[in-house]
Rosetta silent file (secondary structure, phi, psi, omega in degrees, C-alpha in Angstrom):
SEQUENCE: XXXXXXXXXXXXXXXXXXXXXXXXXXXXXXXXXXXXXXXXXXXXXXXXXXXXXXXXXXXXXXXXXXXXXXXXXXXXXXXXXXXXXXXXXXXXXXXXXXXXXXXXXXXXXXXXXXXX
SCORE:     score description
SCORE:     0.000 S_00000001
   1 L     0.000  119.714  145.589  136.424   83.323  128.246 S_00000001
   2 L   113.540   10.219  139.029  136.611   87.020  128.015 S_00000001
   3 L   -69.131  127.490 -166.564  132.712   87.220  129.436 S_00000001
   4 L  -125.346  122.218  157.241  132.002   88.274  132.773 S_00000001
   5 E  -146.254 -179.725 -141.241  128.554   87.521  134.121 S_00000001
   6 E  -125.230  129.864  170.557  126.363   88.375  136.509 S_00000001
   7 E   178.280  130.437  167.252  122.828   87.036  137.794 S_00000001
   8 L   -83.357  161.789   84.555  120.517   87.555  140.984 S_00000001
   9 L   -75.529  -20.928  173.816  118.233   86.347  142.699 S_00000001
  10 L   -38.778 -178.129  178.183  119.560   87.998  145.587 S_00000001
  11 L  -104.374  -21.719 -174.989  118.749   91.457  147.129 S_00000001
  12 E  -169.352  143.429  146.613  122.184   92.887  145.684 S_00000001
  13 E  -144.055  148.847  168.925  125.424   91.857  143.651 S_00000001
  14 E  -111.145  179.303  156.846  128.332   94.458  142.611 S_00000001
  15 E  -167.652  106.053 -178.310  130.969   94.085  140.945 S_00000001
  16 L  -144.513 -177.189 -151.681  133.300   97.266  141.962 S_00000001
  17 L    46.570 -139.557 -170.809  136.845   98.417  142.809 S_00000001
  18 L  -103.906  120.390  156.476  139.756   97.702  140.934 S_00000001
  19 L  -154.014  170.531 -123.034  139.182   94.947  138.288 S_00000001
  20 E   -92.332  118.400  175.755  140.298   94.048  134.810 S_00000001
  21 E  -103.996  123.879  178.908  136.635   94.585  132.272 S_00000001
  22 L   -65.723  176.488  179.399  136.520   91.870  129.372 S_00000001
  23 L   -71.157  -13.160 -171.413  134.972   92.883  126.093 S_00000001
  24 E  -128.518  150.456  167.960  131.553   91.267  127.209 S_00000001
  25 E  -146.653  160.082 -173.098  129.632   91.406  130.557 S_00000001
  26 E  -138.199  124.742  124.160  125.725   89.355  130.727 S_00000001
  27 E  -126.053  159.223 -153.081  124.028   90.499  133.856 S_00000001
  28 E  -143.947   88.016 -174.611  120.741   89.101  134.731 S_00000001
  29 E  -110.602  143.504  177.876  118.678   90.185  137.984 S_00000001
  30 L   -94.081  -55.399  157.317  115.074   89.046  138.922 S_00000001
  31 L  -139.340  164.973  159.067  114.672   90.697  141.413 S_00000001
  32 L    90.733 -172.806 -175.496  116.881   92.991  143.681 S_00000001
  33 E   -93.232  101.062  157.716  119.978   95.011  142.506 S_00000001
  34 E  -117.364  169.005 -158.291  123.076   94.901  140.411 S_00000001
  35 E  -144.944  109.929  164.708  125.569   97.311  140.204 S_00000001
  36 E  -113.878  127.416 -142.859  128.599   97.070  137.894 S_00000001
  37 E  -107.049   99.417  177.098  131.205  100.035  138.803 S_00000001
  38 E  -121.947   26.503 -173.112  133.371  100.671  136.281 S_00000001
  39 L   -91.204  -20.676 -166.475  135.391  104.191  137.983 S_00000001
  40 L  -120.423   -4.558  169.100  137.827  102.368  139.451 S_00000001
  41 L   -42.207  139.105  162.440  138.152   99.439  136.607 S_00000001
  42 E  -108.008  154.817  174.241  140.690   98.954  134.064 S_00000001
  43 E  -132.548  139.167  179.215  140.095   98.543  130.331 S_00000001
  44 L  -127.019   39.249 -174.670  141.967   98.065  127.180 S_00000001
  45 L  -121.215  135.708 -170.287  138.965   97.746  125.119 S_00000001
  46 L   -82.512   -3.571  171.586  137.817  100.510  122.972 S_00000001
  47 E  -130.159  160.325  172.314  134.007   99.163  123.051 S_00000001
  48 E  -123.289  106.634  165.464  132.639   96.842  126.138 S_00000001
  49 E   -78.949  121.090 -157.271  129.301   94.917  125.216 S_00000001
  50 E  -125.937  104.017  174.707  126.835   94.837  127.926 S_00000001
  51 E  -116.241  142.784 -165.258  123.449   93.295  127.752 S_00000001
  52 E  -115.947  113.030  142.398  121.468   93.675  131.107 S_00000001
  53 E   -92.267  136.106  167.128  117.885   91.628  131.580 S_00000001
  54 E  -150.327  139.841 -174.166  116.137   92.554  134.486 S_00000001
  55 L   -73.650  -75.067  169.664  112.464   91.230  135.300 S_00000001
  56 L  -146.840   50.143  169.317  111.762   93.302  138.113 S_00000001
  57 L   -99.254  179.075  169.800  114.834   94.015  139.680 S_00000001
  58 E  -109.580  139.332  175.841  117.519   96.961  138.811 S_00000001
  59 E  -148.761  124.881  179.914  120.815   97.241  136.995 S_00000001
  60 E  -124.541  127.942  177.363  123.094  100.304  137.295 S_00000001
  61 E  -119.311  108.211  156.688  126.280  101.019  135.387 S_00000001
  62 E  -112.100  130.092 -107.117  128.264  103.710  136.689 S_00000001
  63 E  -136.834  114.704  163.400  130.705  104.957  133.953 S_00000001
  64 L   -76.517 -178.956 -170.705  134.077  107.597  135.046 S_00000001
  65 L   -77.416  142.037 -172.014  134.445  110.292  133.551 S_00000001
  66 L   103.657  -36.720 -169.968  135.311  110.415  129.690 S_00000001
  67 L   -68.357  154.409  161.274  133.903  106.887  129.126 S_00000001
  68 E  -101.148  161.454  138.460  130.872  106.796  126.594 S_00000001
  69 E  -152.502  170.260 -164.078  127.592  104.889  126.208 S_00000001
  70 E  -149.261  131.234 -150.858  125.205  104.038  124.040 S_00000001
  71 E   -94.762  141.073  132.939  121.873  102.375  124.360 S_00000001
  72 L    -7.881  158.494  174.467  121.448   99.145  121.743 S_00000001
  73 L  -102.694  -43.524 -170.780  118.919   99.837  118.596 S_00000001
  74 L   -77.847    3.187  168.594  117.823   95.892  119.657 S_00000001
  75 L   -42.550 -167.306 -178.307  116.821   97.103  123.560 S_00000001
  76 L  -167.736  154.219 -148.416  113.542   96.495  124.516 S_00000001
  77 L    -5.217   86.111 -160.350  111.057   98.471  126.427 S_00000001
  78 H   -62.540  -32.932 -167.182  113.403  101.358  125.930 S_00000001
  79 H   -61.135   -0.610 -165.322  111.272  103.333  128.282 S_00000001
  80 H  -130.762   14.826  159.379  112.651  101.729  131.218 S_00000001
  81 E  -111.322   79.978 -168.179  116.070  102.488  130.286 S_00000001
  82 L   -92.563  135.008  151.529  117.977  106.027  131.219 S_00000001
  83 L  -120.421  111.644 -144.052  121.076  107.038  130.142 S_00000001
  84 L   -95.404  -11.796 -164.240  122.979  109.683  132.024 S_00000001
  85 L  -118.083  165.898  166.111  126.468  109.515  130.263 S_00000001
  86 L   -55.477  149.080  153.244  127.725  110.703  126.991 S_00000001
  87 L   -79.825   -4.567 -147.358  127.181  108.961  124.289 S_00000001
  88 L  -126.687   66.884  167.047  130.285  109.766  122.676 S_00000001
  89 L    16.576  155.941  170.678  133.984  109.042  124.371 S_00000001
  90 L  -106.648  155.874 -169.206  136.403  111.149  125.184 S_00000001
  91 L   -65.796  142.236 -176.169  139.437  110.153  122.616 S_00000001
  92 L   107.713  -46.539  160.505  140.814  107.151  124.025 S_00000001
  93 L   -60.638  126.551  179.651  138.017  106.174  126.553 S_00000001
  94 L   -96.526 -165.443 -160.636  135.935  103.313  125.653 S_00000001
  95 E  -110.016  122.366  169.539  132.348  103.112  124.805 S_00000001
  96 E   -72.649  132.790  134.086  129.739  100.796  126.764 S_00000001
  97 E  -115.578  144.119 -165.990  127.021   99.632  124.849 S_00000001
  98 E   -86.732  104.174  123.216  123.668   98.307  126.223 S_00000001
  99 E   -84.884  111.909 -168.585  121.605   96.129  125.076 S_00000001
 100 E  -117.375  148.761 -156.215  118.973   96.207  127.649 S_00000001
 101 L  -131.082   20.959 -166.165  116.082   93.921  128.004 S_00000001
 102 L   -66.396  142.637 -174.567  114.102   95.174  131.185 S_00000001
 103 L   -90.342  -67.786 -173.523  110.580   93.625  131.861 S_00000001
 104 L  -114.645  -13.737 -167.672  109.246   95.723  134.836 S_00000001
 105 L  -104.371 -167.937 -160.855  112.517   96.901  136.365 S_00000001
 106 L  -107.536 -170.369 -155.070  114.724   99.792  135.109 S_00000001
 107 E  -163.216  108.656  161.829  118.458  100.117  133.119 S_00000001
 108 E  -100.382  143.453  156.142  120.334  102.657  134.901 S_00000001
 109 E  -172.492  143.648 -159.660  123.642  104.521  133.379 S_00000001
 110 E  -170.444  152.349 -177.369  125.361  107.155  134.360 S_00000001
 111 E   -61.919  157.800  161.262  128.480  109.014  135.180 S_00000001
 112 L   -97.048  120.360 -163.806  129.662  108.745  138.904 S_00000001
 113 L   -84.594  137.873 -157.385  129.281  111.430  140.726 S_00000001
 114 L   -91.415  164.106 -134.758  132.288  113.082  142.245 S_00000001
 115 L  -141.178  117.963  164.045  132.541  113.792  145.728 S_00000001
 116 L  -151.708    0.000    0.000  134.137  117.048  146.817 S_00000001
């Protein structure tokens, strides 16, 4: 309880629109894509712990605006992990943090970009 997780083999899983984000998320892709969405989410947590493995697959967290994040100290091959968002909240707005574990694939995160 209060984990939400995630794991491919697949060509793509999302997890978007509106739903409720626990204090923990796992996602785990092999190959292929995931994509957790968090613009249209609700949260009542002021940090969310997120550790992403990906072999040689992708994992993208896109973050609305005001949310923070912050990459893990305990990542691993950091080099294959960009982060696009503040680290630092807006007051109120929680904070993601990543622990990312990518072998060959990437650790995406980033603000969502708005459409106007």
């Amino acid at each position: 309880p209060g984990t939400l997780v995630l794991k491919t083999k697949a060509p793509n899983l999302k997890q978007s629109g509106q739903w409720v984000v626990p204090q923990r998320i796992t996602a785990e892709s092999t190959t292929g894509f995931i994509t957790i969405d968090f613009t249209r989410a609700s949260c009542a947590h002021r940090e969310v712990a997120v550790e992403a493995v990906t072999r040689s697959g992708w994992i993208r967290l896109l973050l609305p605006d005001g949310w923070g994040a912050r990459v893990s100290p305990s990542s691993t091959n950091t080099s294959h992990i960009s982060n696009r968002a503040p680290e630092t909240a807006e007051p109120g707005a929680p904070t993601v943090i990543v622990t990312g574990h990518p072998v060959s694939g990437y650790i995406k995160i980033r603000q969502r970009h708005r459409k106007k």
